[in-house]
Coordinates of C-alpha atoms and ligand atoms in Angstrom, one line a residue:
X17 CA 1.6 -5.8 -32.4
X18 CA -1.2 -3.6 -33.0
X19 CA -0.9 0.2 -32.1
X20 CA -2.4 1.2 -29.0
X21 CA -5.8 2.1 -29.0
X22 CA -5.6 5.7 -26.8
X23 CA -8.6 7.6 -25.4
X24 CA -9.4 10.5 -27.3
X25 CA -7.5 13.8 -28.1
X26 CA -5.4 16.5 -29.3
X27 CA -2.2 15.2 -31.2
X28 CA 0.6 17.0 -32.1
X29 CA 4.3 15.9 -33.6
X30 CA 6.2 18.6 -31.1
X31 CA 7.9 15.8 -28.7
X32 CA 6.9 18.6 -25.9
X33 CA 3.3 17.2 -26.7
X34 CA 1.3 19.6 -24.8
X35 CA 3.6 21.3 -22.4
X36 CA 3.9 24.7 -24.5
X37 CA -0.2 24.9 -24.5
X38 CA -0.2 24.0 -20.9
X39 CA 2.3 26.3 -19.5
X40 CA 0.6 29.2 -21.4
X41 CA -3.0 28.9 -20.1
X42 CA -3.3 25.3 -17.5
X43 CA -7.1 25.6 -17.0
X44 CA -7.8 27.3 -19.8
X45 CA -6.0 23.9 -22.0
X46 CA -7.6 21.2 -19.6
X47 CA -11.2 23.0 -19.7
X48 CA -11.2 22.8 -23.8
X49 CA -9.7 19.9 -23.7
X50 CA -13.2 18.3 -21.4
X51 CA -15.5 20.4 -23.0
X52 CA -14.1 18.5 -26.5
X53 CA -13.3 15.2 -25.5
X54 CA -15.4 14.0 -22.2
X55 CA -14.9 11.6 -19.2
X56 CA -11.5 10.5 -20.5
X57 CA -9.3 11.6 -23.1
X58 CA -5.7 11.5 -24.0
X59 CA -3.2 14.8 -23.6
X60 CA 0.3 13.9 -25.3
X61 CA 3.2 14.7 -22.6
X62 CA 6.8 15.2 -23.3
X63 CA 8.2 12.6 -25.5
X64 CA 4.9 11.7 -26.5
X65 CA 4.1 9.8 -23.2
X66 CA 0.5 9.3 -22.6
X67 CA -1.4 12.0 -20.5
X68 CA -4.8 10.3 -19.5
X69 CA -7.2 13.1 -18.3
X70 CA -10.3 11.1 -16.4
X71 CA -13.3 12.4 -15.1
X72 CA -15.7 9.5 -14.3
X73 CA -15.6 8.8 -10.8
X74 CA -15.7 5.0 -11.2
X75 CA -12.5 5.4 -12.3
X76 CA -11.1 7.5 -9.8
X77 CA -12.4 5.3 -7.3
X78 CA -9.9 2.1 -8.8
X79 CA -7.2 4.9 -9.3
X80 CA -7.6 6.3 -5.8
X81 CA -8.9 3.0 -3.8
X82 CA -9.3 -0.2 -5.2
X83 CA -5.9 -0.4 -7.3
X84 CA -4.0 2.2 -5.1
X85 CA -0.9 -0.1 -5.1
X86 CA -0.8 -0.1 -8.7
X87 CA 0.3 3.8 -8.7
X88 CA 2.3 5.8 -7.4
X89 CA 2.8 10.1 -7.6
X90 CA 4.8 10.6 -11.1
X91 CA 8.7 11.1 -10.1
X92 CA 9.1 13.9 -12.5
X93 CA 6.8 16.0 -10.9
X94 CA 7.7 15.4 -7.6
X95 CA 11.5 16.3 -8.3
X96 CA 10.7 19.7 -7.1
X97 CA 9.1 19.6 -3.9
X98 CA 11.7 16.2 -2.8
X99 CA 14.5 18.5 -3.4
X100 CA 13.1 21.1 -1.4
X101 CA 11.4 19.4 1.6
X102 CA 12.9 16.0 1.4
X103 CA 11.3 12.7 1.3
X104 CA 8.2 13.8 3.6
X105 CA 4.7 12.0 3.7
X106 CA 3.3 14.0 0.9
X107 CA 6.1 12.6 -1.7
X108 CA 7.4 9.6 -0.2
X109 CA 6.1 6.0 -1.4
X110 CA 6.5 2.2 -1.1
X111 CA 7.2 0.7 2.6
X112 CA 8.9 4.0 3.6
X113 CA 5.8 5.9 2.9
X114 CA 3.9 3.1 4.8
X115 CA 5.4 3.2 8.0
X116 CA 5.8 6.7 8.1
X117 CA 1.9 7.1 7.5
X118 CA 1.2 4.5 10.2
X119 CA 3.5 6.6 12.7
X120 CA 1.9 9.5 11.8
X121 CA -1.7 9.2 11.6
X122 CA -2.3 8.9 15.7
X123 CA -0.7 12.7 15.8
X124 CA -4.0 13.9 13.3
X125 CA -6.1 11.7 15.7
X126 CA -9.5 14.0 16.0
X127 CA -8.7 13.9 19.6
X128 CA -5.4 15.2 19.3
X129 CA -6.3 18.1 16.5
X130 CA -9.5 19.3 19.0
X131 CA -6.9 20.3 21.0
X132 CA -5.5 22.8 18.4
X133 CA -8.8 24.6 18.3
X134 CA -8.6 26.9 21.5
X135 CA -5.3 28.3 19.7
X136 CA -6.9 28.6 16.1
X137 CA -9.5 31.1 17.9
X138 CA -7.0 32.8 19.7
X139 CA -5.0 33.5 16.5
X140 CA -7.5 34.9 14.6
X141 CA -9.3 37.0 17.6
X142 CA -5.7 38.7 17.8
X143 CA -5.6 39.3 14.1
X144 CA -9.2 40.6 14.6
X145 CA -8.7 43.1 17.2
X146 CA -6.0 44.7 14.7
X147 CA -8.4 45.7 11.9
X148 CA -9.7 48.8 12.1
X149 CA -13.4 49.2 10.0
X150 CA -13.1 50.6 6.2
X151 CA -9.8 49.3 6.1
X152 CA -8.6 47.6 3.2
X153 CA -6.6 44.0 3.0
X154 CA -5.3 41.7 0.6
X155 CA -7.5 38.9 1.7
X156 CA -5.5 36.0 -0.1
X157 CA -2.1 37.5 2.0
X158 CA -4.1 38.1 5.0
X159 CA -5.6 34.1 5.4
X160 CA -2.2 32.7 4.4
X161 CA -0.6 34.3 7.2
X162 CA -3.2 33.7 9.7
X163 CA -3.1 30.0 8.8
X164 CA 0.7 30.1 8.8
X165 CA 0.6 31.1 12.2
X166 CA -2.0 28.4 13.4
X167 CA 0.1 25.6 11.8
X168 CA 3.6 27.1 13.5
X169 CA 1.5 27.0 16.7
X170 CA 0.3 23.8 16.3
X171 CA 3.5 21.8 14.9
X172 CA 5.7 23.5 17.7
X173 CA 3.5 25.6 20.1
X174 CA 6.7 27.5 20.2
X175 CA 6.7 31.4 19.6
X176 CA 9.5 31.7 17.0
X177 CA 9.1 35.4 17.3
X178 CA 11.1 37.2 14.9
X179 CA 12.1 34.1 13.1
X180 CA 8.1 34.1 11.9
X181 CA 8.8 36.9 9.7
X182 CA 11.7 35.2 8.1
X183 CA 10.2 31.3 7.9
X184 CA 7.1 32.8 6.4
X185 CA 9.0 34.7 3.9
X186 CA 11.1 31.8 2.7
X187 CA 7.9 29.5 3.0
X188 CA 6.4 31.9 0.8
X189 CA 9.1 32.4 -1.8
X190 CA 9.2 28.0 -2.0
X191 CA 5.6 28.1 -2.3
X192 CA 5.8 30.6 -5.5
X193 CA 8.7 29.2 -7.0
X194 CA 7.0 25.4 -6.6
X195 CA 3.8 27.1 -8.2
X196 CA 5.8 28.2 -11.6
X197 CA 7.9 25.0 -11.3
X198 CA 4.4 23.2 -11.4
X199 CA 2.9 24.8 -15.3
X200 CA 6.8 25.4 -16.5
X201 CA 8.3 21.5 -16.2
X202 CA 11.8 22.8 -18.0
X203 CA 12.4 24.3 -14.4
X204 CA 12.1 20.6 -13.1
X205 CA 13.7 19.3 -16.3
X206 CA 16.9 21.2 -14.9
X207 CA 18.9 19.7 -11.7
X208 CA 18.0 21.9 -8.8
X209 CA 21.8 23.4 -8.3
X210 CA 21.6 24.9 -11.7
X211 CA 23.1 28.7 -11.5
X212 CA 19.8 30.0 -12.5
X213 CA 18.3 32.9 -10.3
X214 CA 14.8 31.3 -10.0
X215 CA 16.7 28.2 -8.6
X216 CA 19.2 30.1 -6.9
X217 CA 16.6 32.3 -4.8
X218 CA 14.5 28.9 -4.2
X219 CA 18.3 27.4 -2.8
X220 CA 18.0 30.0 -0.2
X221 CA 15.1 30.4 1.1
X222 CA 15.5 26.3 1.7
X223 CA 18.1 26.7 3.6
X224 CA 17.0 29.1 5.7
X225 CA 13.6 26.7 6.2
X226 CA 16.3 24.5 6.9
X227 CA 18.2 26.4 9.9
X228 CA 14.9 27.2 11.9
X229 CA 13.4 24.0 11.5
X230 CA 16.5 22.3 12.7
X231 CA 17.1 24.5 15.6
X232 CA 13.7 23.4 16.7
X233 CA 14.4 20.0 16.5
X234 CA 17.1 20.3 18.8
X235 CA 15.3 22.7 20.8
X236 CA 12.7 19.9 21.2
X237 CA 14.9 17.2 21.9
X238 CA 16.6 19.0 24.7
X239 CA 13.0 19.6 26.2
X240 CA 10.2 17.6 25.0
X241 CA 8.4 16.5 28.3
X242 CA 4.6 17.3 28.8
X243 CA 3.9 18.6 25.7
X244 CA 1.1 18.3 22.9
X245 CA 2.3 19.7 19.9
X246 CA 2.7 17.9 16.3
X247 CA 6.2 17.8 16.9
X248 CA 6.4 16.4 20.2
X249 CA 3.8 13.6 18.9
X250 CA 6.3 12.7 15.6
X251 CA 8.8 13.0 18.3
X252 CA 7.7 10.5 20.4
X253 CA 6.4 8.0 17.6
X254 CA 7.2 4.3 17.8
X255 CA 7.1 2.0 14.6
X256 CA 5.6 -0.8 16.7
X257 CA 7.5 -3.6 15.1
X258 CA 10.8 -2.3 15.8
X259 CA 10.6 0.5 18.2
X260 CA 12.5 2.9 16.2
X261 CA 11.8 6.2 16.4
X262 CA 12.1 9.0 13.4
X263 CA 15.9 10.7 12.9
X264 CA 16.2 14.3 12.5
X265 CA 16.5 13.9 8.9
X266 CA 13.2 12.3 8.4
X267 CA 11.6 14.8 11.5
X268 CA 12.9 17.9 9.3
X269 CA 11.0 16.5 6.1
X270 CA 7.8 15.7 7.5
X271 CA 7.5 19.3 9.4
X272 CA 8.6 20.7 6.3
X273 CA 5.8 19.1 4.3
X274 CA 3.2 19.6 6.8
X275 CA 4.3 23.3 6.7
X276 CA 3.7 23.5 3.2
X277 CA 0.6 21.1 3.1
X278 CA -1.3 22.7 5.7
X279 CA -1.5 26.3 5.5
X280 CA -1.6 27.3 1.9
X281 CA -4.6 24.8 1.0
X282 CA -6.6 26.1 4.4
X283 CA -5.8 29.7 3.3
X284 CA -7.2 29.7 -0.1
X285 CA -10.2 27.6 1.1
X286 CA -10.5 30.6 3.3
X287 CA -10.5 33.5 1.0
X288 CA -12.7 31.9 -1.2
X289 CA -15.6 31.0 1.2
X290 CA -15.1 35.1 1.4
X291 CA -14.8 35.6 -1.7
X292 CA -18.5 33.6 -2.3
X293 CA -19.8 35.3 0.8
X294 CA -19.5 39.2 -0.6
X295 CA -20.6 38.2 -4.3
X296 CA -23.8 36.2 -2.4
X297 CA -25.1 38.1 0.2
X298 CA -28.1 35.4 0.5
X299 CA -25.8 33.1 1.9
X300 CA -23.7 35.9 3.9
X301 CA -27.1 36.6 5.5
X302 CA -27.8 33.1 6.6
X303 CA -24.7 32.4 7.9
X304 CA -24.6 35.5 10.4
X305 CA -28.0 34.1 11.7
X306 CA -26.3 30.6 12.5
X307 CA -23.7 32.5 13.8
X308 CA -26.1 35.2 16.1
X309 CA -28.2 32.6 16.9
X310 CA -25.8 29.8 18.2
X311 CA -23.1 31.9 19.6
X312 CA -24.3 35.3 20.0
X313 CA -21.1 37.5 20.2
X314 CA -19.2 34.9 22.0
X315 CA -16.6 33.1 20.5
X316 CA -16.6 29.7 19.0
X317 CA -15.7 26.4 20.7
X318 CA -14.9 23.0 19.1
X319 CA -17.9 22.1 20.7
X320 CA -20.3 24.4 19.3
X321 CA -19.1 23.1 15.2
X322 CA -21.9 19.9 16.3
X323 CA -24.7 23.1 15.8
X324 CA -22.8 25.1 13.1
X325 CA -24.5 23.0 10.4
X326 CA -25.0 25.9 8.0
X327 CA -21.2 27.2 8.4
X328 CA -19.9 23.6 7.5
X329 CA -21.7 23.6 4.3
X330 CA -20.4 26.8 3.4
X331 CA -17.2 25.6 3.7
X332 CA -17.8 22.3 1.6
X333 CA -19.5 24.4 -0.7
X334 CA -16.5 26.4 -1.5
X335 CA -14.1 23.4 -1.4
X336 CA -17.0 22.3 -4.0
X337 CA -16.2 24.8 -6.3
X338 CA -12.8 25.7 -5.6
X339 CA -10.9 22.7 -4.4
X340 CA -7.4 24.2 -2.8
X341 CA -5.7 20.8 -4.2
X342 CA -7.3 21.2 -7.5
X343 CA -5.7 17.7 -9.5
X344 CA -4.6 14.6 -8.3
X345 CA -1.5 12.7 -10.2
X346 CA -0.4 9.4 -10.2
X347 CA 1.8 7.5 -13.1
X348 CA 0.8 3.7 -13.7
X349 CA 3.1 1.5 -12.3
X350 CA 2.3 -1.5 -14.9
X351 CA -0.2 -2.5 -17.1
X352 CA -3.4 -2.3 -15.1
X353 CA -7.4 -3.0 -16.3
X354 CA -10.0 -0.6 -15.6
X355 CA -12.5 -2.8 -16.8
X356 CA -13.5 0.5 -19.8
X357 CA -9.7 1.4 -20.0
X358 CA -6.5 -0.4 -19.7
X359 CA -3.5 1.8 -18.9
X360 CA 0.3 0.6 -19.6
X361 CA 3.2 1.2 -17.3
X362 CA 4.5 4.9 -17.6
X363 CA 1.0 6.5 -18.1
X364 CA 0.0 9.7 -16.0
X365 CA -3.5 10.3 -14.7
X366 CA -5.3 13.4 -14.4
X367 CA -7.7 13.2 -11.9
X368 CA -9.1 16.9 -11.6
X369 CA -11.6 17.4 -8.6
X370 CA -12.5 20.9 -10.0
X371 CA -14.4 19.2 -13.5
X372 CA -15.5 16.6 -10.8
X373 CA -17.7 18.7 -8.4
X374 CA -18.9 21.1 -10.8
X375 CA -20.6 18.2 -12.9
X376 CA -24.2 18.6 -13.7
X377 CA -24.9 15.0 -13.4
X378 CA -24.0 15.2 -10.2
X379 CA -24.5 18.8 -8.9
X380 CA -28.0 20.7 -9.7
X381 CA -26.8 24.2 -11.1
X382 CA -23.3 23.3 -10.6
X383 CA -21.6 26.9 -11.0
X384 CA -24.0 28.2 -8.1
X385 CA -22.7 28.9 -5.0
X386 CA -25.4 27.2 -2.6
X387 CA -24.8 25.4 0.6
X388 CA -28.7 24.1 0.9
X389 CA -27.0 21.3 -1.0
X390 CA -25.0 19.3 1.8
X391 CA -28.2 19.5 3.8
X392 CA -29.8 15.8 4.6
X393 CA -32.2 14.7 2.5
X394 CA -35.8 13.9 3.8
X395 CA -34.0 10.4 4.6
X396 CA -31.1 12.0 6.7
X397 CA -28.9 11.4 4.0
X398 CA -26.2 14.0 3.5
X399 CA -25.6 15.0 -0.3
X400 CA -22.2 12.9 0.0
X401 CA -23.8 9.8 0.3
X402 CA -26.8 10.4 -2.9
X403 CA -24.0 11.1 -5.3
X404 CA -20.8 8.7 -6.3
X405 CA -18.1 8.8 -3.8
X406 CA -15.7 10.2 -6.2
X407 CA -18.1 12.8 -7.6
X408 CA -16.8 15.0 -4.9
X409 CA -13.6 14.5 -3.2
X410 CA -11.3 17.9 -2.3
X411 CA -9.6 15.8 0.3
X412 CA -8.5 13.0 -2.2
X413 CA -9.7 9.3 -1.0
X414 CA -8.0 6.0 -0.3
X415 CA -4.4 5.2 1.3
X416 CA -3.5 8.8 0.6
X417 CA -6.2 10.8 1.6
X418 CA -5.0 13.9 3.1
X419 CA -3.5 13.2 6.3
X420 CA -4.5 16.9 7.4
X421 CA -8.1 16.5 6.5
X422 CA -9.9 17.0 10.0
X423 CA -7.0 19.7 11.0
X424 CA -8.3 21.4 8.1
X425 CA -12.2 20.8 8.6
X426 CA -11.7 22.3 11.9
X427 CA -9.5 25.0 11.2
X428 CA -11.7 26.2 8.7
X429 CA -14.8 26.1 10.6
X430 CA -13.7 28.0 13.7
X431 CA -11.7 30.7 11.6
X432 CA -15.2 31.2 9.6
X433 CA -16.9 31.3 12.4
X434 CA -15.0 33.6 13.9
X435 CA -14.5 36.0 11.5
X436 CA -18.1 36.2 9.7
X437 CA -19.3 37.1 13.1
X438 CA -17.5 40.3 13.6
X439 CA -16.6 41.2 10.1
X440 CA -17.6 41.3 6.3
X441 CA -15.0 41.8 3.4
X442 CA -16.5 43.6 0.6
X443 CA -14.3 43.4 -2.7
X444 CA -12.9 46.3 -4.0
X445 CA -15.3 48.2 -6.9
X446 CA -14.7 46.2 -10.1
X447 CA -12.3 43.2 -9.1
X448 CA -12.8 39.8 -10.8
X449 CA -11.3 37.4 -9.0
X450 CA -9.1 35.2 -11.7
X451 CA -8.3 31.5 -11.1
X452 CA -4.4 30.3 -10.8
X453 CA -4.7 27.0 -11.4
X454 CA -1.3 24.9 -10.5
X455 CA -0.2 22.5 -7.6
X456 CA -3.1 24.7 -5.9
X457 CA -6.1 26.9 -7.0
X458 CA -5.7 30.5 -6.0
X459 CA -7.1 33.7 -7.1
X460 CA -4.3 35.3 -9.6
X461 CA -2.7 37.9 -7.7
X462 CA -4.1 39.8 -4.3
X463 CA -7.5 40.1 -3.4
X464 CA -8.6 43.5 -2.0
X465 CA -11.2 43.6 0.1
X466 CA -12.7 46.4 2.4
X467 CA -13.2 45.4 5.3
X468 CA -16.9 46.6 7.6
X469 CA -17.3 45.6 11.0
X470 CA -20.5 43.9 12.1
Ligands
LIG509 C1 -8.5 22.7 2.8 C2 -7.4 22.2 3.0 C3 -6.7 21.0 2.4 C4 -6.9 20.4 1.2 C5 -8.0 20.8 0.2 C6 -6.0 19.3 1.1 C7 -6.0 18.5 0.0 C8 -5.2 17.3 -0.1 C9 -5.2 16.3 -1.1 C10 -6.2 16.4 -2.3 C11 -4.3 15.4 -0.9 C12 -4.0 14.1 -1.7 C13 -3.0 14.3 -2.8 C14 -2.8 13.0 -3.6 O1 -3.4 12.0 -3.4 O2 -2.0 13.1 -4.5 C15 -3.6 15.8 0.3 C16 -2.6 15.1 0.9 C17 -1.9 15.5 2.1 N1 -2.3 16.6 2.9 FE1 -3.8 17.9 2.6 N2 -5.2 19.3 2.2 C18 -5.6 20.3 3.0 C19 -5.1 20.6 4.3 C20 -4.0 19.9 4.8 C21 -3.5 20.2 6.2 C22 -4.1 21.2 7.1 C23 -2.4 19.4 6.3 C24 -1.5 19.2 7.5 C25 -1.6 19.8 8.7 C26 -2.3 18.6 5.1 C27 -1.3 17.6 4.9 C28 -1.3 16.7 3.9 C29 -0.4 15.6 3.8 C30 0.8 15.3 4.7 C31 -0.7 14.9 2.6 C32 -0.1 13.6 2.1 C33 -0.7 12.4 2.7 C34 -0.2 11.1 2.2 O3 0.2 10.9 1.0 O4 -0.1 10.1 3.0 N3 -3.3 18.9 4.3 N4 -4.2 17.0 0.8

């Protein structure tokens, strides 16, 4: 048999392949790595197992859509996150993940998430009316916990009250410990009960997750008539065939995941719209006249997103250049034909929304921050349907597109909305925001803003 012909790239005899040059700098490795070798090229994983970085979204539309069932998320790197939040929608796959998906999917209905929106404003008008002007923040802390507390809200419209404290500390110490699991795979290489403190703070902080999410489940149980929240809904799920209904087991892991799925990413999204605002006070200024001139000084309503056009753009503008979700994964599941590529069974896929959507081919002056681009063209077409679908695509796309995606188009409209009107954040003389780039794309560290009333 001939030896495989592999896209291009970097090869080195080290059977870590390229998991030393990976840990030490992630973007920094995958940028060169583009820059040198194009659309698709080859990074040599651990025990020399193909890597394939692509970029051309033709090929992320058969990885994503056409040939979904021909993938699936690469065990190894889901180790982590299954031994923390259990077999949840985000990890699970096959039938199992299936079902689960079809149970769930009514729950993120738009008609059942509009319903959230009152409570989103509410949230962050409280938060508001605590800020006093000059005052500064860490803005990346500040939108994590604001969208932690819109997510509690809306999975259990419960006040936990001084449990919050507590479930968002141990939410926060899973997230960071996931993070640094993510660029250092030895941490997943060992088993999760290994006497390690990393692993043995991560241990804890599940199980208090653990105690307060079960106690809600029972809580819920006990009392679940008349109400709306994501809970009740999973609650109250039918698989249609069978009737069954979820166990607590499988209740604990999706809340769990949704926890973990839908704040963070919403929260980054968030601080960089911000972020963008303060360094591009063209766009900050055009913004507050949307805002003046559609709501003047009230607060926003679902309803009034429809003529908010300018404040959606800046949103998909920053999930244009910062997409929370930065990379996609999948391992091949056999040997599959991508008409300019054939993978084998065992290979992992790159697919990085980040090179995507800050293309020139696709984008005009791609590293500018400038909303005018989602506007309709003289046709009425919006810029999503002039470029290829998988040229921009923060949400992911097929069968396991993000489940949370209109939660988190409204979320992030109505706290923008909100927010801009009554405030600016100015950074702090000198700071450079720097990119974290893992399991999600933060700014490195805390972001300190000033912040000026309106
Ligand atoms: C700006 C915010 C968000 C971004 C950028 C984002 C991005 C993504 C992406 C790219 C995926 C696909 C991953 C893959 O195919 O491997 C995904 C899946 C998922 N997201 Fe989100 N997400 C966001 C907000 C949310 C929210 C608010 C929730 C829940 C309330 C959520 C829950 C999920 C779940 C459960 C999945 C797995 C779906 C499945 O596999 O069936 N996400 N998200």
């Amino acid at each position: 048999m001939s030896p495989r012909k592999l896209p291009p790239g970097d090869k080195t005899l080290s059977p870590l392949g390229i998991v030393p040059r990976f840990a030490r700098d992630p973007f920094g490795f995958l940028s060169e790595q583009r820059q040198r070798y194009g659309d698709v090229l080859t990074m040599q994983g651990p025990l020399y197992r193909p890597n394939i970085l692509i970029n051309d979204p033709d090929l992320v539309y058969q990885i994503l859509v056409t040939q979904a069932d021909q993938f699936r998320k690469p065990p190894l790197l889901q180790r982590p996150f299954v031994s923390t939040f259990g077999n949840g929608l985000f990890f699970s796959e096959g039938d199992f993940w299936r079902r689960q998906r079809k149970l769930m999917q009514p729950a993120f209905h738009h008609h059942q998430i509009n319903r959230y929106g009152e409570a989103m404003v509410q949230h962050t008008t409280a938060m508001l009316q605590g800020w006093q002007e000059g005052q500064t923040l860490n803005l990346a802390a500040t939108m994590r916990a604001l969208t932690l507390m819109i997510v509690v809200d809306a999975l259990f419209q419960e006040n936990i009250g001084p449990e919050t404290e507590r479930f968002a500390q141990a939410i926060g110490i899973v997230g960071e410990i996931l993070a640094q699991q993510f660029v250092q795979p030895w941490l997943v290489w060992l088993p999760e009960s290994f006497p390690l403190p990393v692993l043995r703070r991560k241990r804890r902080a599940v199980a208090e997750l653990d105690r307060i999410v079960y106690g809600l489940i029972a809580k819920r149980r006990a009392d679940a008539a008349g109400r709306t929240d994501l809970l009740s809904l999973l609650l109250a799920a039918e698989d249609e065939a069978t009737g069954e209904r979820m166990s607590d087991v499988q209740l604990h892991d999706e809340v769990l995941t949704l926890f973990i799925a839908g704040h963070e990413t919403t929260a980054l999204a968030l601080t960089w719209a911000f972020v963008l605002l303060s360094q591009t006070p063209e766009v900050e200024a055009k913004l507050q006249r949307e805002l003046d001139a559609v709501l003047a000084g009230r607060a926003p309503t679902v309803a009034d997103l429809l003529h908010l056009p300018y404040t959606e753009a800046v949103i998909k503008e920053t999930l244009r250049l910062y997409p929370p979700a930065p990379g996609i994964l999948r391992e091949a599941l056999t040997t599959i034909d991508l008409g300019t590529l054939t993978l084998e069974k065992g290979d992992i896929i790159w697919l990085i929304p980040y090179f995507n959507q800050r293309d020139s081919r696709y984008f005009d002056q791609p590293e500018r921050f400038w909303p005018e681009r989602f506007a309709p063209d003289k046709s009425g077409r919006p810029l999503e349907r002039r470029i290829p679908r998988f040229a921009y695509y923060p949400f992911g796309g097929g069968p396991r597109i993000c489940i949370g995606n209109g939660f988190a188009m409204l979320e992030a409209r109505l706290l923008l909305a909100t927010l801009a009107q009554q405030v600016r954040f100015r950074l702090a003389d000198g700071y450079q925001p720097r990119l974290k780039f893992g399991a999600t794309l933060g700014p490195d560290g805390p972001v300190p803003v000033q912040l000026i009333k309106q």
